CSV table of N, CA and C and ligand atoms in Angstrom, one decimal:
chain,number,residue,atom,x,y,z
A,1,UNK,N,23.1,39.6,-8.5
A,1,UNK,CA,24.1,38.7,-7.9
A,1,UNK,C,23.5,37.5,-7.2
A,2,UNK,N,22.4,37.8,-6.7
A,2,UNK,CA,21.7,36.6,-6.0
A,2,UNK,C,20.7,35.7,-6.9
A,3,UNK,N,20.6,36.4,-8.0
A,3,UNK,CA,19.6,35.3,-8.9
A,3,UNK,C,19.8,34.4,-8.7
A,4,UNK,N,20.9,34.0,-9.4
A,4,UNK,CA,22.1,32.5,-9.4
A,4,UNK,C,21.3,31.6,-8.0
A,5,UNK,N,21.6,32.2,-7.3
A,5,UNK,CA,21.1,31.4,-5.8
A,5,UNK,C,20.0,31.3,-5.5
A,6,UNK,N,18.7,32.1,-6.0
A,6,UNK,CA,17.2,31.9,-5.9
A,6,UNK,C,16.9,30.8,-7.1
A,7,UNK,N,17.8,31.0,-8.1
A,7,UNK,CA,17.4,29.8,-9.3
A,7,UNK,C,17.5,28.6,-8.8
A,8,UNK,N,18.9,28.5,-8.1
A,8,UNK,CA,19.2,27.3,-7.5
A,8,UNK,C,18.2,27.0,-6.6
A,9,UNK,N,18.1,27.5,-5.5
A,9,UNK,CA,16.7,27.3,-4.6
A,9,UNK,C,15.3,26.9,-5.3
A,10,UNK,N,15.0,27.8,-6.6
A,10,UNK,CA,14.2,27.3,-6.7
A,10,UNK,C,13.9,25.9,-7.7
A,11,UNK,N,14.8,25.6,-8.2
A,11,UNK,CA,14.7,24.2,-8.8
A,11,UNK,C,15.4,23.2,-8.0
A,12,UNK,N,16.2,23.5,-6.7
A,12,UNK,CA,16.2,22.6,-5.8
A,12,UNK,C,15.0,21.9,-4.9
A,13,UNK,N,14.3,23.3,-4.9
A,13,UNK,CA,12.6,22.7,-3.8
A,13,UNK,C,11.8,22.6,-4.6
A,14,UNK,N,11.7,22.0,-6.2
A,14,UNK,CA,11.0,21.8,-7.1
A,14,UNK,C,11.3,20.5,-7.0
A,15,UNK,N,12.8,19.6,-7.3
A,15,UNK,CA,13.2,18.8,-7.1
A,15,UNK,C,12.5,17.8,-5.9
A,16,UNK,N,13.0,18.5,-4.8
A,16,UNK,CA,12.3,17.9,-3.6
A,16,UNK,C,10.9,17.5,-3.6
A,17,UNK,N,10.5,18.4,-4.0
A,17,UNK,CA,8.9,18.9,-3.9
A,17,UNK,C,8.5,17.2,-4.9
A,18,UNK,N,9.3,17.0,-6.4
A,18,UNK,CA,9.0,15.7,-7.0
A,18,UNK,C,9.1,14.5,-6.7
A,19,UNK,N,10.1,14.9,-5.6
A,19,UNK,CA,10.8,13.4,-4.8
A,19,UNK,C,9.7,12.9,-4.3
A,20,UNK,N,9.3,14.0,-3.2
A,20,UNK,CA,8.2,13.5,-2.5
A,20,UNK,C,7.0,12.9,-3.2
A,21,UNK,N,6.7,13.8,-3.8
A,21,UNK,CA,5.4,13.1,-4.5
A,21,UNK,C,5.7,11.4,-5.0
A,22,UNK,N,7.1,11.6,-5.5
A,22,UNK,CA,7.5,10.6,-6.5
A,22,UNK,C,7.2,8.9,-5.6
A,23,UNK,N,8.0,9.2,-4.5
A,23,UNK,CA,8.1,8.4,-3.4
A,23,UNK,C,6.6,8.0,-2.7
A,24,UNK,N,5.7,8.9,-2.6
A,24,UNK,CA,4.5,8.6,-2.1
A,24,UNK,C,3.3,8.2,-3.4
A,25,UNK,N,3.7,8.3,-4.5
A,25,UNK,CA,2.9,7.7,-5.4
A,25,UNK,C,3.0,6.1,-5.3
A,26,UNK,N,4.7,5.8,-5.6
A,26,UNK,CA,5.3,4.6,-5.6
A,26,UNK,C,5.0,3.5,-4.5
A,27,UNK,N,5.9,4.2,-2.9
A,27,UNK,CA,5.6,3.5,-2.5
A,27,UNK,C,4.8,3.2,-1.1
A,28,UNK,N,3.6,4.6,-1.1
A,28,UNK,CA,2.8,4.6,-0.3
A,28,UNK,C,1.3,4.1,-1.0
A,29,UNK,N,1.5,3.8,-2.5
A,29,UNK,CA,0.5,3.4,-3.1
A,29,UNK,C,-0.8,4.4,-3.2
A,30,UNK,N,-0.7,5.4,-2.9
A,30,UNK,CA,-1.2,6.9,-3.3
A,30,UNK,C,-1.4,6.8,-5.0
A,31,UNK,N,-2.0,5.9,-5.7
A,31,UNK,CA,-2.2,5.9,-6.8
A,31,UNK,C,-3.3,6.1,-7.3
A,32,UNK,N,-3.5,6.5,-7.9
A,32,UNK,CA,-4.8,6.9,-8.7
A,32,UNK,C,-5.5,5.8,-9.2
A,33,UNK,N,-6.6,5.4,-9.6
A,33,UNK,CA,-7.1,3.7,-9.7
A,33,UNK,C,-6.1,2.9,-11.1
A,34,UNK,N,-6.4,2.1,-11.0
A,34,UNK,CA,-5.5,1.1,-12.2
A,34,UNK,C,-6.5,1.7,-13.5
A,35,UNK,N,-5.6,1.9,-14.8
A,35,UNK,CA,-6.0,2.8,-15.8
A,35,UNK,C,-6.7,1.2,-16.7
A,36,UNK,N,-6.2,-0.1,-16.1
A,36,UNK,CA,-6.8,-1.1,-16.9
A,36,UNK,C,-8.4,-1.2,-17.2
A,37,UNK,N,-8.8,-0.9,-16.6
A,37,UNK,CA,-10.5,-1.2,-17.4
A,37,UNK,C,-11.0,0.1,-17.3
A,38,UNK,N,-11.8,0.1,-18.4
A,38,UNK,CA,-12.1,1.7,-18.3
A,38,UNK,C,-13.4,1.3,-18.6
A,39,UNK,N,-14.9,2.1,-18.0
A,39,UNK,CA,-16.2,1.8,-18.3
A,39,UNK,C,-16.7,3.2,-18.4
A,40,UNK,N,-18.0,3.3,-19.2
A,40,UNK,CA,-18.9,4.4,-19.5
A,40,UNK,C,-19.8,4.5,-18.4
A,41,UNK,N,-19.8,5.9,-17.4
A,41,UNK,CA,-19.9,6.1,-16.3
A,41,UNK,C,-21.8,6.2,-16.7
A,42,UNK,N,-22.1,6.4,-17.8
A,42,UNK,CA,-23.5,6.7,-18.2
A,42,UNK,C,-24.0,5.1,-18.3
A,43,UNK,N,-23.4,4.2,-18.6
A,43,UNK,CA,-23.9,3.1,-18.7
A,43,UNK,C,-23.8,2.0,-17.6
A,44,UNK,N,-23.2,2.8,-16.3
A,44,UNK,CA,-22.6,2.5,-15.1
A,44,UNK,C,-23.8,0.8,-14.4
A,45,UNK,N,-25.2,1.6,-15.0
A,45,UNK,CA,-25.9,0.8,-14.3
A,45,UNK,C,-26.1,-0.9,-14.9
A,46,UNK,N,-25.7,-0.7,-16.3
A,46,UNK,CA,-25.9,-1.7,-17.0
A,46,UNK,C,-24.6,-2.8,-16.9
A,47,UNK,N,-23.3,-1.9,-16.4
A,47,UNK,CA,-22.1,-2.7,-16.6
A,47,UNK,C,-21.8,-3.7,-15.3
A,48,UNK,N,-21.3,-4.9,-15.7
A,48,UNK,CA,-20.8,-5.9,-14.6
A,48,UNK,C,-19.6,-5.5,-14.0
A,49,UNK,N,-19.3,-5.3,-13.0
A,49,UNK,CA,-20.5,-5.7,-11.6
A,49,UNK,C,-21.4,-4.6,-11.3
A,50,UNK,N,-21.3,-3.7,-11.6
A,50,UNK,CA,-21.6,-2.6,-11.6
A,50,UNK,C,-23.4,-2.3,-11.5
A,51,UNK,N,-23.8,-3.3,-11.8
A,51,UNK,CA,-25.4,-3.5,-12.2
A,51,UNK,C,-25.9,-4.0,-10.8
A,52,UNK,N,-24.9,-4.7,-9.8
A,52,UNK,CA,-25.7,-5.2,-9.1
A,52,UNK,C,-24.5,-5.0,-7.6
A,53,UNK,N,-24.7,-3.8,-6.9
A,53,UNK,CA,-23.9,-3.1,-6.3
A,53,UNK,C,-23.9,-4.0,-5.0
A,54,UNK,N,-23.5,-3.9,-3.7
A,54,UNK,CA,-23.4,-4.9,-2.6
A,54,UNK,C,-22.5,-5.9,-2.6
A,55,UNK,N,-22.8,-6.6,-1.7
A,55,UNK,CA,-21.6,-7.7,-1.2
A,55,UNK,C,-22.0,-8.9,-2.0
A,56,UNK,N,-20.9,-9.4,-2.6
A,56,UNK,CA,-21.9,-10.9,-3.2
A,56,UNK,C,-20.2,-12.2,-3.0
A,57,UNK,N,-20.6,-13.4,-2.6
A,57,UNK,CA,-20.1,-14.4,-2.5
A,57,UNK,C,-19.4,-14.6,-3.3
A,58,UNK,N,-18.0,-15.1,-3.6
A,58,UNK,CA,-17.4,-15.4,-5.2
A,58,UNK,C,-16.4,-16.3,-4.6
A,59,UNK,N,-16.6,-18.0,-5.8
A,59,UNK,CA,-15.9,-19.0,-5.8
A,59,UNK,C,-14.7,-19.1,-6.5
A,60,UNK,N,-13.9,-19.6,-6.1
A,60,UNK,CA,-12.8,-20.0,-7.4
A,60,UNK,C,-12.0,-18.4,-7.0
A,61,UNK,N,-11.4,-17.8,-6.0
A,61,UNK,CA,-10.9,-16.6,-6.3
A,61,UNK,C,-10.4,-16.5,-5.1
A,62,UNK,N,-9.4,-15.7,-4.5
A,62,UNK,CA,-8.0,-15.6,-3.4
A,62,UNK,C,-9.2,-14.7,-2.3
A,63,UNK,N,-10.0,-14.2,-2.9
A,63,UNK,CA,-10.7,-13.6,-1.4
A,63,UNK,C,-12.4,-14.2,-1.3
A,64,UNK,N,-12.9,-13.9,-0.9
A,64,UNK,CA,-14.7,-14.7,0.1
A,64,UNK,C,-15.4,-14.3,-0.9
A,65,UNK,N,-15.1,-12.3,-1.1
A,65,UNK,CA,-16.5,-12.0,-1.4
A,65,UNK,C,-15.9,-10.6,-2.3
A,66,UNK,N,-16.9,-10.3,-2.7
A,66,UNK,CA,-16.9,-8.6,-3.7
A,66,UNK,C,-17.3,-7.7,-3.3
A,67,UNK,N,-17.2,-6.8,-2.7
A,67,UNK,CA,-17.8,-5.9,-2.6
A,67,UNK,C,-18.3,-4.3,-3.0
A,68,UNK,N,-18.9,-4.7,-4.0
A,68,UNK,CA,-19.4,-3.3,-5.1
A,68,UNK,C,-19.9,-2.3,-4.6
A,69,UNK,N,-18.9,-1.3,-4.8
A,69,UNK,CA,-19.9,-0.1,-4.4
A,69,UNK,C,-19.7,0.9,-6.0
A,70,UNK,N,-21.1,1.7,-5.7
A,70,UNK,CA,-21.1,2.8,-6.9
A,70,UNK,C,-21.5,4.1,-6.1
A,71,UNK,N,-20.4,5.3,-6.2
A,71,UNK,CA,-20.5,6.4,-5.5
A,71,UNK,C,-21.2,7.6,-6.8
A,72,UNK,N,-22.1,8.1,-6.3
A,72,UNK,CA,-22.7,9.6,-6.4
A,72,UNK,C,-23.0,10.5,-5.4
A,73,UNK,N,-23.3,11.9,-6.2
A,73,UNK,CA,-23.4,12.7,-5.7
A,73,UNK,C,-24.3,12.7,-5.3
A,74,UNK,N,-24.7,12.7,-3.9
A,74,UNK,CA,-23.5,12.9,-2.5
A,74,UNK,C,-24.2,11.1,-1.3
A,75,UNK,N,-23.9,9.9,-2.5
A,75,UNK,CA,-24.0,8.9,-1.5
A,75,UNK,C,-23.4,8.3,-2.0
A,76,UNK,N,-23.6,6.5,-1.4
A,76,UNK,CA,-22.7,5.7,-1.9
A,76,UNK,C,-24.3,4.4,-1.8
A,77,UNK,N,-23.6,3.7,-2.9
A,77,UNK,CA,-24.8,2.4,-3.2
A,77,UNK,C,-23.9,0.9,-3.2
A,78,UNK,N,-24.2,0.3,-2.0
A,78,UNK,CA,-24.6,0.5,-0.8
A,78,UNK,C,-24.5,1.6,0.2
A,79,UNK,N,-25.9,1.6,0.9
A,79,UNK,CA,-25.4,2.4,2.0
A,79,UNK,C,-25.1,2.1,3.2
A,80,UNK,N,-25.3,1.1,3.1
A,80,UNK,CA,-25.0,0.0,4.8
A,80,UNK,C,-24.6,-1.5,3.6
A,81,UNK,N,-23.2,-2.0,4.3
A,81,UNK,CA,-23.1,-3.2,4.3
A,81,UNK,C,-22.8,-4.3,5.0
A,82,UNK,N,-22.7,-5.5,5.5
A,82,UNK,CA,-22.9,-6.8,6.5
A,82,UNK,C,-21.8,-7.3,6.3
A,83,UNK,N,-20.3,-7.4,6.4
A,83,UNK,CA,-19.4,-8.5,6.7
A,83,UNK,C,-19.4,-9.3,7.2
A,84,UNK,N,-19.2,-10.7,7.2
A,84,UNK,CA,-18.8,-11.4,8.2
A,84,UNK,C,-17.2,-11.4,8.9
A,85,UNK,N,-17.4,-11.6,9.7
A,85,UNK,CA,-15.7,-11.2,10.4
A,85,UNK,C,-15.0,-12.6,10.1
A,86,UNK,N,-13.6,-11.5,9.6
A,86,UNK,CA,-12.8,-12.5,8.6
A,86,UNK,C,-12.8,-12.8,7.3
A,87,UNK,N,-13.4,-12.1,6.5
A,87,UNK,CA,-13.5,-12.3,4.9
A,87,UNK,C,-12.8,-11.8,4.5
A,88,UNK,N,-12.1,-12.0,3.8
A,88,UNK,CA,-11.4,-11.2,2.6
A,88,UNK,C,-12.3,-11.1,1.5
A,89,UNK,N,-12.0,-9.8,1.7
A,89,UNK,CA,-13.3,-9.4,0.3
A,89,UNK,C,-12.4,-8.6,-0.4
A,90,UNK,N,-12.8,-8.4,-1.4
A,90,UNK,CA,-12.0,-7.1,-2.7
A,90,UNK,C,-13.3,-6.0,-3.2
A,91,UNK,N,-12.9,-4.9,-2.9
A,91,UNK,CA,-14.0,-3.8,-3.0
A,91,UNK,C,-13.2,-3.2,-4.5
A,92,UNK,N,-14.5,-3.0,-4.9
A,92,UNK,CA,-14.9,-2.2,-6.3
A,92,UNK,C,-15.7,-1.8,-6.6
A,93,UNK,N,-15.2,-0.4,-7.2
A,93,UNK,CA,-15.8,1.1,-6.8
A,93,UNK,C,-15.5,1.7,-8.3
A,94,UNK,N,-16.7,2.5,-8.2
A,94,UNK,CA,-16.5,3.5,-9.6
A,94,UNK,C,-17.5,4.5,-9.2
A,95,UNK,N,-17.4,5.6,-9.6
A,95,UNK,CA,-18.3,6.6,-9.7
A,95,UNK,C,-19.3,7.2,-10.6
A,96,UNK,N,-20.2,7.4,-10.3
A,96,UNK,CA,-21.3,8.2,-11.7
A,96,UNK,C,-21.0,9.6,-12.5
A,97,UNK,N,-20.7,10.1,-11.6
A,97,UNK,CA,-20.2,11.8,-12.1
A,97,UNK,C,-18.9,12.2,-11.6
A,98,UNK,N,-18.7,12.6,-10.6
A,98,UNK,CA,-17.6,13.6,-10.5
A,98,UNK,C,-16.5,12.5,-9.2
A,99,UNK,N,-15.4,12.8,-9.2
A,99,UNK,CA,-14.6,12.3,-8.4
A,99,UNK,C,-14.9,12.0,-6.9
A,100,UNK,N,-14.7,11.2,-6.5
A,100,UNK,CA,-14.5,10.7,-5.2
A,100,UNK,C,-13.8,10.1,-4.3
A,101,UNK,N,-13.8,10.5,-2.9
A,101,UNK,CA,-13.0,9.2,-2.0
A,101,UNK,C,-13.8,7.9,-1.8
A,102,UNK,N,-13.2,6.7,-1.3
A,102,UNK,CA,-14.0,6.1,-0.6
A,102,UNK,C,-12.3,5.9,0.5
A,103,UNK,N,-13.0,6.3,1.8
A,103,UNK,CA,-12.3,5.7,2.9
A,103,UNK,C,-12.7,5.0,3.9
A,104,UNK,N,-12.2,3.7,4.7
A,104,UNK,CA,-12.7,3.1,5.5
A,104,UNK,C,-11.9,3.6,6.4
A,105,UNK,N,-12.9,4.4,7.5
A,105,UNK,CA,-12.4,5.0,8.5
A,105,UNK,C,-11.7,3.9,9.3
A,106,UNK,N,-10.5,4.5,9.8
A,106,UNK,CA,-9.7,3.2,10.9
A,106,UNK,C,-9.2,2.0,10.1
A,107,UNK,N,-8.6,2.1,8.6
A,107,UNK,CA,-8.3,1.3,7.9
A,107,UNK,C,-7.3,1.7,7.3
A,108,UNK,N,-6.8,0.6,6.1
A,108,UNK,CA,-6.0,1.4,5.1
A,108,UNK,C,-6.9,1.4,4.2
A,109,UNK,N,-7.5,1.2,4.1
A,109,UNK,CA,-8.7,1.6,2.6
A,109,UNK,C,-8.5,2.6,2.5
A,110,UNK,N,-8.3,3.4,1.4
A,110,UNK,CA,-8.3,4.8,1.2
A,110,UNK,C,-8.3,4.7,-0.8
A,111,UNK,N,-9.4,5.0,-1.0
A,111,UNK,CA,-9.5,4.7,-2.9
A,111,UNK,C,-9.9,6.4,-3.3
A,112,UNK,N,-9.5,6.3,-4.8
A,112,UNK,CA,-9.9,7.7,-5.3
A,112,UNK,C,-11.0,6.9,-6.3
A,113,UNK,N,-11.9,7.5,-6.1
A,113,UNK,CA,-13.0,7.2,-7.1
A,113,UNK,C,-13.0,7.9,-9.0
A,114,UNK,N,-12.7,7.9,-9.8
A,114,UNK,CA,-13.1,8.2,-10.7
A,114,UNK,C,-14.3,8.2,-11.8
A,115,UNK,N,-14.1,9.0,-12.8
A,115,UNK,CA,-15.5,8.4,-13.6
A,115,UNK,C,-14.9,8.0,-14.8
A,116,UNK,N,-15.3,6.8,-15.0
A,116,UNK,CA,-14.6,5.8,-16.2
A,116,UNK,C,-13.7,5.0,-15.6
A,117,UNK,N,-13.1,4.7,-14.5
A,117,UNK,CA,-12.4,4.1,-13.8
A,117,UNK,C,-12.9,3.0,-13.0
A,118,UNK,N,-12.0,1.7,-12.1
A,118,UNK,CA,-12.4,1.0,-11.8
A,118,UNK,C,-11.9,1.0,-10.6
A,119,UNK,N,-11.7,1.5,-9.4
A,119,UNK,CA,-10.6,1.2,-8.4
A,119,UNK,C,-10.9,-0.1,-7.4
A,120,UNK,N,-10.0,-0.9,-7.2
A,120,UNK,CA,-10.0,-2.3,-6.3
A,120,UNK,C,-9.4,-2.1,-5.3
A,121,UNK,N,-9.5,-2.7,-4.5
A,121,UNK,CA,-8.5,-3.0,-2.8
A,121,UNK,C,-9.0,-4.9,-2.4
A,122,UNK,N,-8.2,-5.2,-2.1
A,122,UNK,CA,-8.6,-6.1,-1.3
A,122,UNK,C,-7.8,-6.5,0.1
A,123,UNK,N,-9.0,-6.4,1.3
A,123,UNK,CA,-8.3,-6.3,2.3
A,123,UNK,C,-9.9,-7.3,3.1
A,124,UNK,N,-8.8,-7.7,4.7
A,124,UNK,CA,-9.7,-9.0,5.5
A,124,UNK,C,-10.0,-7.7,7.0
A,125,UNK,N,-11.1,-8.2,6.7
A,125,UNK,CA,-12.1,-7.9,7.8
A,125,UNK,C,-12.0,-8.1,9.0
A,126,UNK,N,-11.1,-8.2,10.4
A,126,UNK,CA,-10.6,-9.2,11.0
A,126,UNK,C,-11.5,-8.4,12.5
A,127,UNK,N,-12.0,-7.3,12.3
A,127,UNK,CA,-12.4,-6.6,13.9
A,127,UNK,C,-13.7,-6.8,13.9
A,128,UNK,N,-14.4,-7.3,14.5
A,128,UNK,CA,-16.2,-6.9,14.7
A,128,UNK,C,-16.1,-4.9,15.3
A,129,UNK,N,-17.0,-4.7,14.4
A,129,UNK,CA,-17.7,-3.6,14.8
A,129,UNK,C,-17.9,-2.9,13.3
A,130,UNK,N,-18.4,-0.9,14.0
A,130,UNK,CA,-18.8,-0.7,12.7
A,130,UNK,C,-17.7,0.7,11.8
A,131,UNK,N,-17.6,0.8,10.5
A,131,UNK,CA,-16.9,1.3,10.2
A,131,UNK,C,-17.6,2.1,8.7
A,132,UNK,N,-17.1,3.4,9.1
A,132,UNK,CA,-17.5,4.2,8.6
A,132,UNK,C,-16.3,4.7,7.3
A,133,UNK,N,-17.6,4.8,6.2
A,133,UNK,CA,-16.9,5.1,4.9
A,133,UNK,C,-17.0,6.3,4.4
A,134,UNK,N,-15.7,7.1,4.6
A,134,UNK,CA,-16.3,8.4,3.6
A,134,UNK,C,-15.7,8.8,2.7
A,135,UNK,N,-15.8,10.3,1.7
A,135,UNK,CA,-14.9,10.6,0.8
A,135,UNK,C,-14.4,11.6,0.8
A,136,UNK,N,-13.3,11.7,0.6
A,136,UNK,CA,-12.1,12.4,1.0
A,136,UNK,C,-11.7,13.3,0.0
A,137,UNK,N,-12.6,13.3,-1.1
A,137,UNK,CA,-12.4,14.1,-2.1
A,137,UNK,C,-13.9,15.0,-2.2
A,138,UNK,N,-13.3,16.4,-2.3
A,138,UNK,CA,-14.6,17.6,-2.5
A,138,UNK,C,-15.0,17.6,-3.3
A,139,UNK,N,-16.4,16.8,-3.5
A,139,UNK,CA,-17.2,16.5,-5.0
A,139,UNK,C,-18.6,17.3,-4.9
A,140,UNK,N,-18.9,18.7,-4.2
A,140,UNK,CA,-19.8,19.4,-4.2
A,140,UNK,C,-20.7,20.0,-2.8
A,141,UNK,N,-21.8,20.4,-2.3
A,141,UNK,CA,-22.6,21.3,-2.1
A,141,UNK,C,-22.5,20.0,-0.7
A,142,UNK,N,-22.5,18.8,-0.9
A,142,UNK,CA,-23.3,17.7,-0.5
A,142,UNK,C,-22.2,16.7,0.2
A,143,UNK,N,-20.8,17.0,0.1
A,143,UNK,CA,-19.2,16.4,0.1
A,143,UNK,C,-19.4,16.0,1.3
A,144,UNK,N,-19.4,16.8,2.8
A,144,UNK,CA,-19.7,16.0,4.1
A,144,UNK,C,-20.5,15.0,4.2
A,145,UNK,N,-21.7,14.9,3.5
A,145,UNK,CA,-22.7,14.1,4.3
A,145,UNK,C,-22.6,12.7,3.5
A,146,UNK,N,-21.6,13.0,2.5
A,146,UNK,CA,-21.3,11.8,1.6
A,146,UNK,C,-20.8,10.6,2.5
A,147,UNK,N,-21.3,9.3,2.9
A,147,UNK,CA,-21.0,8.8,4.0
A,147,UNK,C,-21.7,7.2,3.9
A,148,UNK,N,-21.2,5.8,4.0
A,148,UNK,CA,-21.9,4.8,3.5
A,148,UNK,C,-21.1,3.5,5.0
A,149,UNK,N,-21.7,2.6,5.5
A,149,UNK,CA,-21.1,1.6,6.1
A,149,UNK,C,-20.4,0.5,6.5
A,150,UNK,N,-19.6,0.0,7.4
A,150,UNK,CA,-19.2,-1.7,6.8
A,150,UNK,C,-19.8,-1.9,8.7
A,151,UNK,N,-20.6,-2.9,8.3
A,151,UNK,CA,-20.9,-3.2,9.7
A,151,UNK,C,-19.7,-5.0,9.6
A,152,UNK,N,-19.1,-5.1,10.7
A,152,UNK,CA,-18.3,-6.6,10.5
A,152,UNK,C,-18.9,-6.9,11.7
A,153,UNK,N,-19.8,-8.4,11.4
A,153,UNK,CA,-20.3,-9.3,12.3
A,153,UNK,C,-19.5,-10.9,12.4
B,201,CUA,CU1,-18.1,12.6,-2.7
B,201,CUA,CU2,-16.9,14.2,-1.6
């Protein structure tokens, strides 16, 4: 007699259950990186930008600067970086092996790292001090100490 009403319940809070997600994919931007460029995580070292990891200057473009990072198990390359306060820079990230965060503590930066993936942000640097980046995804033995810098001068 009660099936009827556990079925309902239960494809009701199945429902809900997709809304949510559905709504925080969309428009909390909780997205997984842009599926547009796809690179070979073995050839990571050779590929542009990817070859030459850090902060580099770039003309002719809506932000200052690039900021490349390449995450492994269990760091990030760079491990300390130098902003100047007030750049807009656009960070790009990919990983070597297995999944990752990159989060800028005290930010919205919040990226999922993948392997074969590209993930972007761009955002302005507007506080002096220093900020700490970590990953927010459990990528092994080594996941806490995974941990890399933005110093803004
Ligand atoms: Cu890398 Cu957790």
């Amino acid at each position: 007699k009660f099936e009827k009403l556990w079925l309902i319940f239960g494809i009701g809070s199945l429902l809900v259950f997709l809304t949510v997600l559905g709504v925080s994919a969309f428009y909390m931007g909780n997205q997984p990186p842009s599926c547009l460029t796809t690179i070979d995580p073995e050839k990571i070292d050779k590929t542009k930008p990817f070859d030459k990891p850090g902060l580099h200057k770039i003309e002719g473009q809506d932000w200052d600067y690039e900021l490349v990072f390449v995450a492994q198990a269990f760091a990030y390359n760079p491990g300390k970086v130098e902003i100047p306060k007030g750049s807009k820079v656009k960070i790009i990230a990919t990983t070597k092996d297995v999944i990752h965060g990159l989060e800028v503590a005290g930010t919205n930066i919040n990226m999922m790292l993948e392997p074969g993936f590209v993930s972007e942000k761009v955002a302005t640097f507007n506080k002096n001090g220093e900020f700490l980046i970590l990953c927010n995804e459990y990528c092994g033995a080594g996941h806490h100490m995974m941990n890399s810098r933005i110093e803004v001068v």
